[in-house]
Coordinates of C-alpha atoms in Angstrom, one line a residue:
Chain A
X238 CA -9.3 -28.6 0.7
X239 CA -10.6 -26.8 -2.3
X240 CA -13.3 -28.3 -4.4
X241 CA -12.3 -29.8 -7.7
X242 CA -13.3 -27.9 -10.8
X243 CA -16.9 -28.1 -11.7
X244 CA -17.0 -29.3 -15.3
X245 CA -20.6 -28.3 -16.0
X246 CA -20.0 -24.6 -15.6
X247 CA -20.9 -22.6 -18.6
X248 CA -19.2 -19.5 -19.9
X249 CA -21.2 -16.4 -19.1
X250 CA -21.5 -15.2 -22.7
X251 CA -24.4 -16.4 -24.9
X252 CA -23.7 -19.0 -27.5
X253 CA -27.3 -20.2 -28.2
X254 CA -27.4 -19.3 -31.9
X255 CA -24.0 -20.7 -32.5
X256 CA -22.4 -17.3 -32.6
X257 CA -20.7 -16.0 -29.5
X258 CA -21.0 -12.4 -28.4
X259 CA -17.3 -12.2 -29.3
X260 CA -15.8 -13.9 -32.4
X261 CA -14.2 -16.7 -30.4
X262 CA -16.2 -18.9 -28.1
X263 CA -15.0 -19.3 -24.5
X264 CA -14.1 -22.9 -23.8
X265 CA -16.4 -24.1 -21.1
X266 CA -14.7 -24.1 -17.7
X267 CA -11.1 -23.5 -18.8
X268 CA -9.1 -22.3 -15.8
X269 CA -8.2 -19.1 -17.5
X270 CA -9.5 -17.8 -20.8
X271 CA -8.8 -14.3 -22.2
X272 CA -10.7 -12.9 -25.1
X273 CA -9.8 -9.8 -27.1
X274 CA -7.5 -8.4 -24.4
X275 CA -5.9 -5.0 -25.2
X276 CA -3.8 -3.1 -22.7
X277 CA -2.0 0.2 -23.2
X278 CA 0.4 2.2 -21.0
X279 CA 0.5 5.1 -23.3
X280 CA 0.0 5.5 -27.1
X281 CA 1.4 2.1 -27.9
X282 CA -0.5 -1.0 -26.9
X283 CA 1.5 -3.4 -24.6
X284 CA -0.9 -6.2 -25.4
X285 CA -3.1 -6.1 -28.5
X286 CA -6.3 -8.1 -29.0
X287 CA -5.0 -11.2 -27.4
X288 CA -7.0 -14.4 -27.1
X289 CA -5.6 -17.1 -24.8
X290 CA -6.8 -20.3 -23.2
X291 CA -4.9 -22.1 -20.5
X292 CA -5.9 -25.7 -20.0
X293 CA -6.7 -27.5 -16.7
X294 CA -4.4 -29.8 -14.8
X295 CA -1.4 -28.5 -16.6
X296 CA 1.5 -26.1 -16.3
X297 CA 1.5 -23.3 -18.9
X298 CA 4.3 -20.9 -19.7
X299 CA 3.8 -17.4 -21.1
X300 CA 6.9 -16.8 -23.3
X301 CA 8.1 -13.8 -25.2
X302 CA 10.9 -11.3 -25.4
X303 CA 11.3 -8.4 -23.0
X304 CA 8.5 -5.8 -23.4
X305 CA 6.3 -8.4 -25.2
X306 CA 3.5 -8.0 -22.7
X307 CA 3.9 -11.2 -20.7
X308 CA 3.5 -9.7 -17.3
X309 CA 1.0 -7.3 -18.6
X310 CA -1.2 -10.1 -19.9
X311 CA -1.1 -11.7 -16.5
X312 CA -1.7 -8.5 -14.5
X313 CA -4.5 -7.3 -16.8
X314 CA -6.2 -10.7 -16.5
X315 CA -6.2 -10.3 -12.8
X316 CA -7.4 -6.7 -12.9
X317 CA -4.2 -5.4 -11.3
X318 CA -3.8 -3.1 -14.2
X319 CA -6.8 -1.8 -16.2
X320 CA -7.6 -3.2 -19.6
X321 CA -8.7 -1.2 -22.5
X322 CA -10.9 -4.0 -23.8
X323 CA -11.4 -7.7 -23.5
X324 CA -12.9 -10.2 -21.2
X325 CA -11.4 -12.6 -18.7
X326 CA -13.0 -15.9 -17.7
X327 CA -11.9 -18.1 -14.8
X328 CA -13.4 -21.6 -14.9
X329 CA -16.0 -20.1 -17.2
X330 CA -17.0 -17.3 -14.8
X331 CA -16.3 -13.6 -14.9
X332 CA -13.1 -13.1 -12.9
X333 CA -14.8 -11.0 -10.2
X334 CA -16.9 -14.0 -9.3
X335 CA -14.0 -16.4 -9.2
X336 CA -11.3 -14.5 -7.3
X337 CA -11.2 -17.0 -4.4
X338 CA -10.2 -19.7 -7.0
X339 CA -7.1 -17.7 -8.1
X340 CA -3.7 -17.5 -6.4
X341 CA -1.2 -14.9 -7.5
X342 CA 2.6 -14.6 -7.2
X343 CA 3.7 -11.1 -8.2
X344 CA 7.2 -10.3 -9.4
X345 CA 9.5 -10.4 -6.4
X346 CA 10.9 -7.0 -7.3
X347 CA 7.5 -5.4 -7.2
X348 CA 7.4 -4.9 -3.5
X349 CA 9.6 -3.2 -0.9
X350 CA 11.2 -6.0 1.1
X351 CA 12.2 -3.5 3.8
X352 CA 8.6 -3.4 4.9
X353 CA 8.3 -4.0 8.6
X354 CA 6.7 -7.5 8.6
X355 CA 7.6 -11.1 9.1
X356 CA 7.6 -14.2 6.9
X357 CA 4.6 -15.6 8.7
X358 CA 2.7 -12.3 8.4
X359 CA 3.2 -12.3 4.6
X360 CA 2.0 -15.9 4.2
X361 CA -1.1 -15.0 6.3
X362 CA -1.9 -12.2 3.8
X363 CA -2.9 -15.1 1.5
X364 CA -5.8 -15.7 3.9
X365 CA -7.0 -12.1 4.0
X366 CA -9.8 -12.7 1.6
X367 CA -11.1 -15.5 3.7
X368 CA -10.8 -13.8 7.1
X369 CA -12.1 -10.5 5.9
X370 CA -11.4 -7.1 7.5
X371 CA -12.1 -8.0 11.1
X372 CA -12.5 -11.7 11.2
X373 CA -10.3 -13.7 13.6
X374 CA -7.5 -15.7 12.1
X375 CA -8.4 -19.1 13.6
X376 CA -5.9 -21.5 14.9
X377 CA -6.6 -23.8 12.0
X378 CA -5.8 -21.0 9.5
X379 CA -2.6 -20.2 11.3
X380 CA -1.7 -23.9 11.2
X381 CA -2.4 -23.8 7.5
X382 CA -0.1 -20.9 6.9
X383 CA 2.7 -22.8 8.8
X384 CA 2.0 -25.8 6.6
X385 CA 2.4 -23.7 3.5
X386 CA 5.7 -22.4 4.7
X387 CA 6.8 -25.9 5.4
X388 CA 5.9 -27.0 1.8
X389 CA 8.4 -24.4 0.4
X390 CA 11.0 -25.3 3.1
X391 CA 10.8 -22.0 4.9
X392 CA 9.2 -23.1 8.2
X393 CA 12.3 -22.2 10.2
X394 CA 12.1 -18.6 9.0
X395 CA 8.6 -17.8 10.1
X396 CA 9.5 -15.0 12.4
X397 CA 12.3 -13.4 10.3
X398 CA 11.8 -9.9 8.9
X399 CA 11.4 -10.4 5.2
X400 CA 14.2 -8.1 4.3
X401 CA 16.7 -10.5 6.0
X402 CA 16.0 -13.2 3.4
X403 CA 17.9 -14.0 0.2
X404 CA 16.1 -13.5 -3.1
X405 CA 15.3 -17.2 -3.4
X406 CA 13.9 -17.3 0.1
X407 CA 11.7 -14.3 -0.7
X408 CA 10.4 -16.0 -3.7
X409 CA 9.5 -19.1 -1.7
X410 CA 7.7 -16.9 0.8
X411 CA 5.6 -15.5 -2.0
X412 CA 4.9 -19.0 -3.2
X413 CA 3.8 -20.0 0.3
X414 CA 1.4 -17.0 0.4
X415 CA -0.1 -18.2 -2.9
X416 CA -0.4 -21.8 -1.5
X417 CA -2.3 -20.3 1.5
X418 CA -4.8 -18.9 -0.9
X419 CA -5.8 -22.5 -1.5
X420 CA -6.8 -21.9 -5.1
X421 CA -7.5 -23.9 -8.3
X422 CA -5.6 -21.6 -10.6
X423 CA -2.0 -20.4 -9.8
X424 CA -0.7 -17.4 -11.7
X425 CA 3.0 -16.7 -11.3
X426 CA 4.9 -13.7 -12.6
X427 CA 8.5 -14.8 -13.3
X428 CA 8.8 -17.1 -10.3
X429 CA 12.4 -18.2 -11.3
X430 CA 13.8 -14.7 -11.8
X431 CA 17.0 -14.3 -9.8
X432 CA 16.6 -17.3 -7.6
X433 CA 19.2 -19.9 -6.7
X434 CA 19.2 -23.4 -8.2
X435 CA 17.9 -25.1 -5.0
X436 CA 15.0 -22.6 -4.9
X437 CA 14.2 -23.2 -8.6
X438 CA 14.0 -26.9 -7.8
X439 CA 11.9 -26.4 -4.7
X440 CA 9.4 -24.2 -6.6
X441 CA 9.1 -26.5 -9.6
X442 CA 8.5 -29.4 -7.2
X443 CA 5.6 -27.5 -5.5
X444 CA 4.1 -26.5 -8.9
X445 CA 4.3 -30.1 -10.2
X446 CA 2.5 -31.3 -7.0
X447 CA -0.2 -28.7 -7.6
X448 CA -0.6 -30.0 -11.1
X449 CA -0.8 -33.5 -9.8
X450 CA -3.6 -32.3 -7.5
X451 CA -5.6 -31.2 -10.5
X452 CA -4.7 -27.5 -10.3
X453 CA -3.8 -25.3 -13.2
X454 CA -0.5 -23.3 -13.2
X455 CA 0.3 -20.4 -15.5
X456 CA 3.7 -18.8 -15.2
X457 CA 5.4 -16.0 -17.0
X458 CA 8.7 -17.6 -17.9
X459 CA 12.0 -16.3 -19.2
X460 CA 14.4 -19.3 -19.6
X461 CA 13.7 -21.0 -22.9
X462 CA 16.0 -23.9 -22.0
X463 CA 13.8 -25.2 -19.2
X464 CA 10.4 -24.9 -21.0
X465 CA 10.4 -28.5 -22.1
X466 CA 11.3 -29.8 -18.7
X467 CA 8.9 -27.7 -16.7
X468 CA 5.8 -27.0 -18.8
X469 CA 3.1 -28.8 -20.8
X470 CA 1.6 -25.9 -22.6
X471 CA 3.0 -22.7 -24.0
X472 CA 1.6 -19.3 -24.9
X473 CA 3.9 -17.3 -27.2
X474 CA 3.3 -13.5 -27.2
X475 CA 4.9 -10.4 -28.7
X476 CA 2.2 -7.8 -28.0
X477 CA 0.0 -10.0 -30.2
X478 CA -0.6 -13.7 -29.7
X479 CA 1.9 -15.6 -31.8
X480 CA 1.0 -19.2 -31.0
X481 CA -0.3 -21.4 -28.2
X482 CA -0.7 -25.1 -27.6
X483 CA 1.0 -28.1 -26.1
X484 CA 4.8 -27.8 -25.8
X485 CA 5.3 -30.6 -28.3
X486 CA 3.4 -28.8 -31.1
X487 CA 3.6 -25.1 -30.3
X488 CA 7.2 -24.7 -28.9
X489 CA 8.8 -24.8 -32.4
X490 CA 11.6 -23.1 -34.1
X491 CA 9.2 -21.3 -36.4
X492 CA 7.0 -20.0 -33.6
X493 CA 10.0 -18.9 -31.6
X494 CA 11.4 -17.1 -34.6
X495 CA 8.1 -15.4 -35.1
X496 CA 8.0 -14.4 -31.4
X497 CA 11.6 -13.2 -30.9
X498 CA 12.3 -12.1 -34.5
X499 CA 16.1 -11.8 -35.0
X500 CA 16.8 -11.7 -31.3
X501 CA 17.5 -15.4 -31.0
X502 CA 20.3 -17.1 -33.1
X503 CA 19.1 -19.9 -35.3
X504 CA 21.5 -22.4 -33.8
X505 CA 20.1 -21.5 -30.3
X506 CA 16.6 -22.2 -31.6
X507 CA 17.6 -25.6 -32.9
X508 CA 19.0 -26.6 -29.6
X509 CA 15.8 -25.5 -27.8
X510 CA 13.4 -27.0 -30.3
X511 CA 14.5 -30.4 -31.6
X512 CA 11.1 -31.0 -33.3
X513 CA 12.1 -28.5 -36.0
X514 CA 9.8 -26.1 -37.9
X515 CA 6.1 -25.7 -37.4
Chain B
X266 CA 0.9 20.3 39.9
X267 CA -2.3 21.9 40.9
X268 CA -4.9 24.4 39.8
X269 CA -2.6 26.4 37.7
X270 CA -1.5 23.3 35.7
X271 CA -5.1 22.4 35.0
X272 CA -6.0 25.9 34.0
X273 CA -3.0 26.7 31.8
X274 CA -1.3 23.5 30.7
X275 CA -3.7 20.6 30.8
X276 CA -5.8 21.5 27.7
X277 CA -2.9 22.6 25.5
X278 CA -1.0 19.4 26.3
X279 CA -4.0 17.2 25.6
X280 CA -4.7 19.0 22.3
X281 CA -1.1 18.6 21.4
X282 CA -1.1 14.9 22.2
X283 CA -4.4 14.3 20.2
X284 CA -3.1 16.3 17.2
X285 CA 0.2 14.4 17.3
X286 CA -1.4 11.0 17.4
X287 CA -4.0 11.8 14.7
X288 CA -1.1 12.8 12.4
X289 CA 1.3 10.1 13.4
X290 CA -1.1 7.2 12.8
X291 CA -1.6 7.8 9.0
X292 CA 2.0 8.9 8.9
X293 CA 3.1 5.3 9.5
X294 CA 1.5 4.2 6.2
X295 CA 2.5 7.3 4.3
X296 CA 6.2 6.9 5.0
X297 CA 6.0 3.2 4.1
X298 CA 4.4 4.2 0.8
X299 CA 7.1 6.9 0.2
X300 CA 4.3 9.5 0.4
X301 CA 5.4 11.3 3.6
X302 CA 5.5 14.5 1.7
X303 CA 1.7 14.5 1.6
X304 CA 1.6 15.9 5.1
X305 CA 3.7 18.9 3.9
X306 CA 1.5 19.2 0.9
X307 CA -1.8 19.2 2.8
X308 CA -0.6 21.7 5.4
X309 CA 0.3 24.1 2.6
X310 CA -3.0 23.7 0.6
X311 CA -4.9 24.4 3.8
X312 CA -4.1 28.1 3.4
X313 CA -6.0 28.7 0.1
X314 CA -8.9 26.6 1.6
X315 CA -9.1 28.8 4.6
X316 CA -8.8 32.1 2.7
X317 CA -11.5 31.0 0.2
X318 CA -13.8 29.9 3.1
X319 CA -13.3 33.3 4.7
X320 CA -14.0 35.2 1.5
X321 CA -17.2 33.2 0.9
X322 CA -18.6 33.4 4.5
X323 CA -16.9 36.5 5.8
X324 CA -16.5 34.8 9.1
X325 CA -13.4 33.8 11.1
X326 CA -15.3 31.0 12.6
X327 CA -13.7 27.6 12.9
X328 CA -16.3 25.4 11.2
X329 CA -16.4 27.1 7.8
X330 CA -12.7 27.4 7.8
X331 CA -12.2 23.8 8.6
X332 CA -14.7 22.9 5.8
X333 CA -12.7 25.1 3.4
X334 CA -9.4 23.6 4.5
X335 CA -10.8 20.0 4.2
X336 CA -12.2 20.9 0.8
X337 CA -8.8 22.2 -0.4
X338 CA -7.0 19.2 1.1
X339 CA -9.3 16.8 -0.7
X340 CA -9.0 18.8 -3.9
X341 CA -5.2 18.6 -3.6
X342 CA -5.4 14.8 -3.0
X343 CA -7.4 14.4 -6.2
X344 CA -5.2 16.7 -8.2
X345 CA -2.1 14.9 -7.0
X346 CA -3.6 11.6 -8.1
X347 CA -4.6 13.1 -11.5
X348 CA -1.1 14.6 -12.1
X349 CA 0.5 11.4 -11.1
X350 CA -1.6 9.3 -13.5
X351 CA -2.0 11.6 -16.4
X352 CA 1.6 12.7 -16.3
X353 CA 2.9 9.3 -15.4
X354 CA 5.3 10.8 -12.9
X355 CA 6.4 9.8 -9.4
X356 CA 4.1 10.8 -6.5
X357 CA 6.7 13.2 -5.0
X358 CA 6.8 15.3 -8.1
X359 CA 3.0 15.4 -8.4
X360 CA 2.8 16.6 -4.8
X361 CA 5.4 19.2 -5.3
X362 CA 3.6 20.6 -8.3
X363 CA 0.2 20.7 -6.7
X364 CA 1.0 22.0 -3.3
X365 CA 3.3 24.8 -4.3
X366 CA 0.8 26.0 -6.9
X367 CA -2.1 25.9 -4.4
X368 CA -0.1 27.5 -1.6
X369 CA 1.0 30.3 -4.0
X370 CA -2.5 30.8 -5.1
X371 CA -3.5 31.1 -1.4
X372 CA -0.9 33.7 -0.7
X373 CA -2.1 35.7 -3.8
X374 CA -5.7 35.6 -2.7
X375 CA -4.8 36.5 0.8
X376 CA -2.8 39.5 -0.4
X377 CA -5.5 40.7 -2.8
X378 CA -8.3 40.5 -0.3
X379 CA -8.6 42.3 3.0
X380 CA -8.2 39.1 4.9
X381 CA -4.7 40.1 6.1
X382 CA -6.4 42.4 8.5
X383 CA -8.0 39.6 10.4
X384 CA -6.6 36.7 12.3
X385 CA -5.4 34.9 9.2
X386 CA -1.7 35.8 9.6
X387 CA 1.0 33.5 8.4
X388 CA 2.5 33.2 11.9
X389 CA -0.7 31.8 13.2
X390 CA -0.9 29.4 10.3
X391 CA 2.6 28.1 11.1
X392 CA 2.6 28.1 14.9
X393 CA -1.0 27.7 15.8
X394 CA -2.0 29.1 19.1
X395 CA -1.5 26.2 21.4
X396 CA -0.5 28.4 24.4
X397 CA -3.7 30.3 24.2
X398 CA -6.0 27.3 24.4
X399 CA -6.3 27.6 28.2
X400 CA -9.2 26.5 30.3
X401 CA -10.4 29.7 32.0
X402 CA -13.0 28.2 34.3
X403 CA -10.9 25.5 35.7
X404 CA -9.7 25.8 39.3
X405 CA -8.1 22.4 39.9
X406 CA -8.5 18.8 39.0
X407 CA -12.0 18.9 40.4
X408 CA -13.1 20.9 37.4
X409 CA -12.8 17.7 35.4
X410 CA -16.0 16.6 37.1
X411 CA -17.7 20.0 37.0
X412 CA -20.2 20.3 34.1
X413 CA -20.1 24.0 34.1
X414 CA -16.4 24.2 33.9
X415 CA -16.2 21.4 31.3
X416 CA -18.6 23.4 29.1
X417 CA -16.0 26.1 28.9
X418 CA -13.2 23.9 27.6
X419 CA -11.7 25.3 24.4
X420 CA -13.6 24.1 21.3
X421 CA -10.4 22.8 19.8
X422 CA -10.1 20.0 22.4
X423 CA -13.3 18.1 21.7
X424 CA -12.8 18.6 18.0
X425 CA -9.2 17.2 17.8
X426 CA -10.2 14.5 20.3
X427 CA -13.0 13.4 17.9
X428 CA -10.8 13.5 14.9
X429 CA -8.1 11.5 16.8
X430 CA -10.7 8.9 17.8
X431 CA -11.9 8.7 14.2
X432 CA -8.4 8.1 12.9
X433 CA -7.8 5.4 15.6
X434 CA -11.0 3.6 14.6
X435 CA -10.3 3.8 10.9
X436 CA -6.8 2.5 11.4
X437 CA -8.0 -0.4 13.5
X438 CA -10.9 -1.3 11.2
X439 CA -8.9 -1.1 7.9
X440 CA -5.7 -2.5 9.4
X441 CA -5.4 -5.5 7.2
X442 CA -6.4 -3.6 4.0
X443 CA -3.9 -0.8 4.9
X444 CA -1.1 -3.3 5.5
X445 CA -1.6 -5.4 2.4
X446 CA -2.3 -2.4 0.1
X447 CA 0.8 -0.7 1.4
X448 CA 3.1 -3.8 1.2
X449 CA 1.9 -5.3 -2.1
X450 CA -0.7 -3.4 -4.0
X451 CA -0.9 -5.8 -6.9
X452 CA -1.5 -8.8 -4.7
X453 CA -4.2 -6.8 -2.8
X454 CA -6.0 -6.1 -6.0
X455 CA -5.7 -9.7 -7.1
X456 CA -7.5 -10.6 -3.8
X457 CA -10.3 -8.2 -4.8
X458 CA -9.3 -5.6 -2.2
X459 CA -9.9 -2.1 -3.5
X460 CA -6.3 -1.0 -3.1
X461 CA -6.6 2.2 -4.9
X462 CA -9.6 3.2 -2.8
X463 CA -7.6 2.3 0.4
X464 CA -4.8 4.6 -0.8
X465 CA -7.2 7.4 -1.5
X466 CA -9.0 6.9 1.8
X467 CA -5.6 7.0 3.6
X468 CA -4.8 10.4 2.0
X469 CA -8.3 11.8 2.8
X470 CA -7.9 10.6 6.4
X471 CA -4.5 12.2 6.6
X472 CA -6.0 15.4 5.2
X473 CA -8.8 15.4 7.8
X474 CA -6.2 14.9 10.6
X475 CA -4.0 17.6 9.2
X476 CA -6.8 20.1 9.0
X477 CA -8.0 19.4 12.5
X478 CA -4.5 19.5 13.9
X479 CA -3.7 22.7 11.9
X480 CA -6.7 24.4 13.4
X481 CA -5.4 23.7 16.9
X482 CA -1.6 23.6 16.7
X483 CA -0.5 25.0 13.3
X484 CA 1.3 23.5 10.4
X485 CA 4.7 23.0 11.9
X486 CA 3.4 20.3 14.2
X487 CA 1.4 18.7 11.4
X488 CA 4.4 18.4 9.1
X489 CA 6.6 17.1 11.9
X490 CA 4.1 14.6 13.3
X491 CA 3.4 13.0 9.9
X492 CA 7.0 12.1 9.5
X493 CA 9.2 12.2 12.7
X494 CA 7.4 9.8 15.1
X495 CA 6.6 7.1 12.4
X496 CA 10.2 7.4 11.0
X497 CA 11.7 7.1 14.5
X498 CA 9.3 4.2 15.2
X499 CA 10.4 2.4 12.0
X500 CA 14.0 2.4 13.4
X501 CA 12.8 0.7 16.7
X502 CA 11.2 -2.4 15.3
X503 CA 10.6 -4.7 12.3
X504 CA 6.9 -5.3 12.9
X505 CA 4.2 -2.9 11.6
X506 CA 2.0 -3.2 14.7
X507 CA 4.9 -2.4 17.0
X508 CA 6.0 0.4 14.7
X509 CA 2.5 2.0 15.1
X510 CA 2.6 1.7 18.9
X511 CA 6.1 3.2 19.0
X512 CA 4.9 6.1 16.8
X513 CA 2.0 6.8 19.2
X514 CA 4.5 6.8 22.1
X515 CA 6.9 9.1 20.3
X516 CA 4.1 11.5 19.3
X517 CA 2.8 11.6 22.8
X518 CA 6.3 12.2 24.2
X519 CA 7.0 15.0 21.7
X520 CA 3.8 16.8 22.6
X521 CA 4.2 16.6 26.4
X522 CA 8.0 17.2 26.5
X523 CA 7.8 19.9 23.8
X524 CA 5.1 21.8 25.7
X525 CA 6.9 21.5 29.0
X526 CA 10.3 22.6 27.5
X527 CA 8.7 25.5 25.7
X528 CA 6.9 26.7 28.8
X529 CA 9.4 26.1 31.5
X530 CA 12.7 25.4 29.7
X531 CA 13.7 29.0 29.1
X532 CA 13.0 29.7 32.8
X533 CA 15.5 27.0 33.8
X534 CA 18.1 28.8 31.8
X535 CA 17.2 32.2 33.3
X536 CA 15.3 33.5 30.4
X537 CA 12.1 35.5 31.0
X538 CA 9.8 34.3 28.2
X539 CA 8.5 31.0 27.1
X540 CA 9.2 29.9 23.5
X541 CA 6.7 28.6 20.9
X542 CA 5.2 25.4 22.1
X543 CA 4.5 24.2 18.5
X544 CA 8.1 24.9 17.5
X545 CA 9.4 23.1 20.5
X546 CA 7.1 20.1 20.0
X547 CA 8.3 19.7 16.4
X548 CA 11.9 20.1 17.5
X549 CA 11.5 17.4 20.2
X550 CA 10.1 15.0 17.6
X551 CA 13.1 15.8 15.4
X552 CA 15.5 15.1 18.3
X553 CA 13.7 11.8 19.0
X554 CA 14.1 10.9 15.3
X555 CA 17.8 11.8 15.5
X556 CA 18.3 9.7 18.6
X557 CA 16.5 6.8 16.9
X558 CA 18.8 7.1 13.9
X559 CA 21.8 6.9 16.3
X560 CA 20.6 4.3 18.7
X561 CA 17.5 2.5 17.2
X562 CA 18.0 -1.2 17.0
X563 CA 16.9 -1.5 13.4
X564 CA 18.4 1.6 11.9
X565 CA 20.7 -0.2 9.5
X566 CA 17.8 -1.9 7.7
X567 CA 16.0 1.2 6.5
X568 CA 16.6 1.8 2.8
X569 CA 18.8 -1.2 2.4
X570 CA 16.1 -3.7 1.6
X571 CA 15.2 -2.6 -1.9
X572 CA 18.7 -2.6 -3.2
X573 CA 19.3 -6.1 -1.9
X574 CA 16.1 -7.4 -3.3
X575 CA 16.6 -5.9 -6.7

């Protein structure tokens, strides 16, 4: 099993004189900390100068309207898309040194499910970093991949071609692949998009188990009505950072209005956010 | 099959098989990446590369021409990436822009220089000269053990065999990276796998295979072998490894059957002359693809997955 987080790890930027190299100090050892992140696809920035800190042993939601840069924030943090500026720290280390501590679930629609491969094969891709280019996939690793499939209730589908699965089943396979990575930080890009209720339940159970095991979970999330049930921590973004913090204090009507502008009706906001204004 | 077969048919068939396999292997990944057109693109840009190499060296020798062709192919790969990224357009359009422009430039240079007098004719570029790659000194299967006879093998044979071996080794060594970077590029990058470099390496490998095959068998086979055997193979199985084996089998079948049909087929029908081996090999690969479309066990899946998943 993975080692627990090492609390003594220091961020790599210098803070001796009380002033960090960047304006905001990096919290020591936070599972994921982003500083000054800017990403642009063309002229207009998709994410502008964002600072974000996602806490340990909790489930965090990245929330914002369509085109607000939620997925971009996640992908740029991972280095999947290039960042114009900014630094990313994973457990206080530069991300390049901490990749084996991260598991990633991309958007389901980002791949071609017609690809000639099986469910088990996809899950084993989560082990590729460990086995390397030519290393043998040991019996123990194969057993581990089967175990991960079992955890998402997909053990019976191990030898199916992935295109023959339903959307919810495909999402579970992606989650099983992330579990096979055996990481301390789980980053998920819209894990509940277009899945059936049973799959949503199965996924949230797995994520809550991860949290109970001391892992950190960060998910791009769309459905505001489930934020309170599923998550402990929210990060509200609309190109810039709007707010972040525990659900109880940051998931407020005022913050949601600031994030979504006029796109959410006031009555809707009241339903979502019984705690009232900020 | 005796001395005559070894002398006249063995080397062209082997060259055809090696060329077909060298192109079909990277073709598997290219069709899965929706980049199959790259084979077409590379075989077109080879022309300006060869013409420029001839103008610079004044020789019709194979080595400088292959260097010129490889240089043009790699330049094209870089330009396609640049057009794709800077223009933010889909890869097919970027390939179309780059290869038509470079091919047209090649035709212009060819016309303006005196190179049209030498062996650089378009027919050769299209068809290659597979039938002429015979083994003069061979006088039977025993020649395979005769060093003096082996020394007179056509140069194209060891060259394409070497490139084919290189492509096989690269495919085996980078198998996992190729698979994951083709299936899920974002996940590969998150793992720290250099997915962009894998994609670029695949294109360069395809370019090297295309140039070596072009030298021996012409561009018709190159274009056909990048697409037809892998596409037919995809219809036979839902496993990538099995697909690659099927594609090798189909490529080999196309080369052997195509050569035999071209050489002997017309005689069976009472005609006097053989037809182009390159053309027949490409045609056979197309027929195999057609049969796979009609009878392949997994034909209904292709193209259906994305709609369903979306």
